[in-house]
Coordinates of C-alpha atoms in Angstrom, one line a residue:
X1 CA -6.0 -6.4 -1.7
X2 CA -8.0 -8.2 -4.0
X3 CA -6.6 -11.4 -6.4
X4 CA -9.2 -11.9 -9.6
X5 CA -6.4 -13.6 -11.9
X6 CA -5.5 -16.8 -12.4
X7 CA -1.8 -18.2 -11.5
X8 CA -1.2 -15.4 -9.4
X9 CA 2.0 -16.0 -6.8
X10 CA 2.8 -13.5 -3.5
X11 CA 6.3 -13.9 -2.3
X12 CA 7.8 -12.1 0.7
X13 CA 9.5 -12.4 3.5
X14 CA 8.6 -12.7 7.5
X15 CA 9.2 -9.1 7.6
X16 CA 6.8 -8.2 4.8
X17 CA 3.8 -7.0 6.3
X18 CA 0.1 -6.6 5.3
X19 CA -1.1 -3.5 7.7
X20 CA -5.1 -4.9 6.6
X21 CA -6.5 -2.6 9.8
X22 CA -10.0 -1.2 8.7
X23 CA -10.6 -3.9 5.9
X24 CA -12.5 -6.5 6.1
X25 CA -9.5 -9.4 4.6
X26 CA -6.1 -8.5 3.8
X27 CA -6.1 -10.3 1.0
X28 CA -9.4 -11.5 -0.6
X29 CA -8.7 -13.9 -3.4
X30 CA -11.9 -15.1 -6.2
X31 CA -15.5 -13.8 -6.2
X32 CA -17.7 -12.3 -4.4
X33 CA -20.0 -14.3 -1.6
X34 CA -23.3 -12.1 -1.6
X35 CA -25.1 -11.7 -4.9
X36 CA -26.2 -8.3 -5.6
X37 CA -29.2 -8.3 -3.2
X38 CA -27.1 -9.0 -0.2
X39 CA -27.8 -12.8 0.0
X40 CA -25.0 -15.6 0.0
X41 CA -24.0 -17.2 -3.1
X42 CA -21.9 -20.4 -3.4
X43 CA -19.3 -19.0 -6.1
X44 CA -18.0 -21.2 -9.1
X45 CA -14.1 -21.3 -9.6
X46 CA -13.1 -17.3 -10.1
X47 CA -9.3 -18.2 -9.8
X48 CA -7.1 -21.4 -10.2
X49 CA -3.6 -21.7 -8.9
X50 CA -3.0 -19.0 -6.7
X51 CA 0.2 -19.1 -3.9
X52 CA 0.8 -17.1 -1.4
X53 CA 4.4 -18.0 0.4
X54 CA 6.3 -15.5 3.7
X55 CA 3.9 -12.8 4.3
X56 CA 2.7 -11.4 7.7
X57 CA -1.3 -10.4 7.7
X58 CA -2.6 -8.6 10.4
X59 CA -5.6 -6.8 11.5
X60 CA -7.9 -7.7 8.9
X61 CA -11.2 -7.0 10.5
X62 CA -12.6 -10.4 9.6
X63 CA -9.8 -12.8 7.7
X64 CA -5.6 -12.8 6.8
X65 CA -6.4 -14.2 3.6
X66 CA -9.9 -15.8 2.5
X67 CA -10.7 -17.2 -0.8
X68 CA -13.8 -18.0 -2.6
X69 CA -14.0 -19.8 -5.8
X70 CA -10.5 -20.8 -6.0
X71 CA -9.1 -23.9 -7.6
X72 CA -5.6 -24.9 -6.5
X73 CA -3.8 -22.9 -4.1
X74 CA -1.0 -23.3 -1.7
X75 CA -0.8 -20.8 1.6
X76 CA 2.7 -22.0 3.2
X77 CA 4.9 -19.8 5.7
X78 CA 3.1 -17.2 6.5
X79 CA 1.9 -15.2 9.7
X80 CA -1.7 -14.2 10.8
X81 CA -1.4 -12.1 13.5
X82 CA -4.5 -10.8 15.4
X83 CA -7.4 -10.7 12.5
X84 CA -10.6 -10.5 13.6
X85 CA -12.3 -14.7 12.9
X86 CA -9.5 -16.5 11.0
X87 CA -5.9 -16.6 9.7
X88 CA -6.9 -18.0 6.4
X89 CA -9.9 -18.8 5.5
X90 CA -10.4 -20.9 2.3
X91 CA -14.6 -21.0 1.2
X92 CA -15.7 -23.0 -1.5
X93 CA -12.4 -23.8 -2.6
X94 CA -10.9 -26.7 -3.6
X95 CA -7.1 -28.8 -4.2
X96 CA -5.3 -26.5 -1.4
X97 CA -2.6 -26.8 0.6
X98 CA -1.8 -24.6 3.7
X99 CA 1.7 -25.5 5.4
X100 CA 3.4 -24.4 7.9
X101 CA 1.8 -21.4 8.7
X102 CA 1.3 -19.3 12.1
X103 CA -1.8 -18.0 13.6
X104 CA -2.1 -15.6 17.0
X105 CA -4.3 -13.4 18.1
X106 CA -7.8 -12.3 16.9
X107 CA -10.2 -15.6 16.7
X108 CA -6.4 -17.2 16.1
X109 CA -7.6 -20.1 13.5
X110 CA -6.5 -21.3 10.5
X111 CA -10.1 -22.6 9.0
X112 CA -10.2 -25.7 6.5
X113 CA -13.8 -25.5 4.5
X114 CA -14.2 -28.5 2.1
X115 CA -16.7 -27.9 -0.8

């Protein structure tokens, strides 16, 4: 799933589950990190106030959830369960808040990145 709008809010329950086997994120929020010839690319802002509250993600190849570019977001009660590097991984984003969520399995980590 990918999330290019802003004020964007996913709501579910525990039992609401992200299948994300054979993708790279289950849920990729803001821009792209490679720039047309394949190199990295420190985004601008691509979406501002996204929330994501009571989902499960799991087997994501790489991430749960990641975002790039993304101003204000809130991750809080959710489940990463065995996706590839990280639960959530927040890049070049900025004014976040992830509570009380629960990572297992995988590389098992929620990761903080700080602009």
């Amino acid at each position: 799933m990918r999330v290019l709008k802003d004020h964007i809010t996913i709501l579910g329950s525990e039992g609401a589950i992200i299948d994300a086997t054979g993708f790279a994120n289950g849920i990729h929020v803001g821009a792209d990190i490679f720039g047309p010839n394949g190199t990295p690319i420190c985004p601008p802002v691509a979406v501002k106030g996204f929330t994501l509250i009571g989902l499960t993600i799991r087997n994501a190849v790489s991430n749960g959830i990641f975002l790039s570019g993304v101003d204000t977001y809130t991750l809080a009660h959710a489940k990463y369960l065995y996706n590839g590097d990280y639960g959530t991984y927040p890049s070049r984003s900025n004014n976040g808040q992830i509570t009380f969520n629960y990572a297992q399995g995988g590389g098992g980590y929620l990761h903080l990145c700080r602009q």
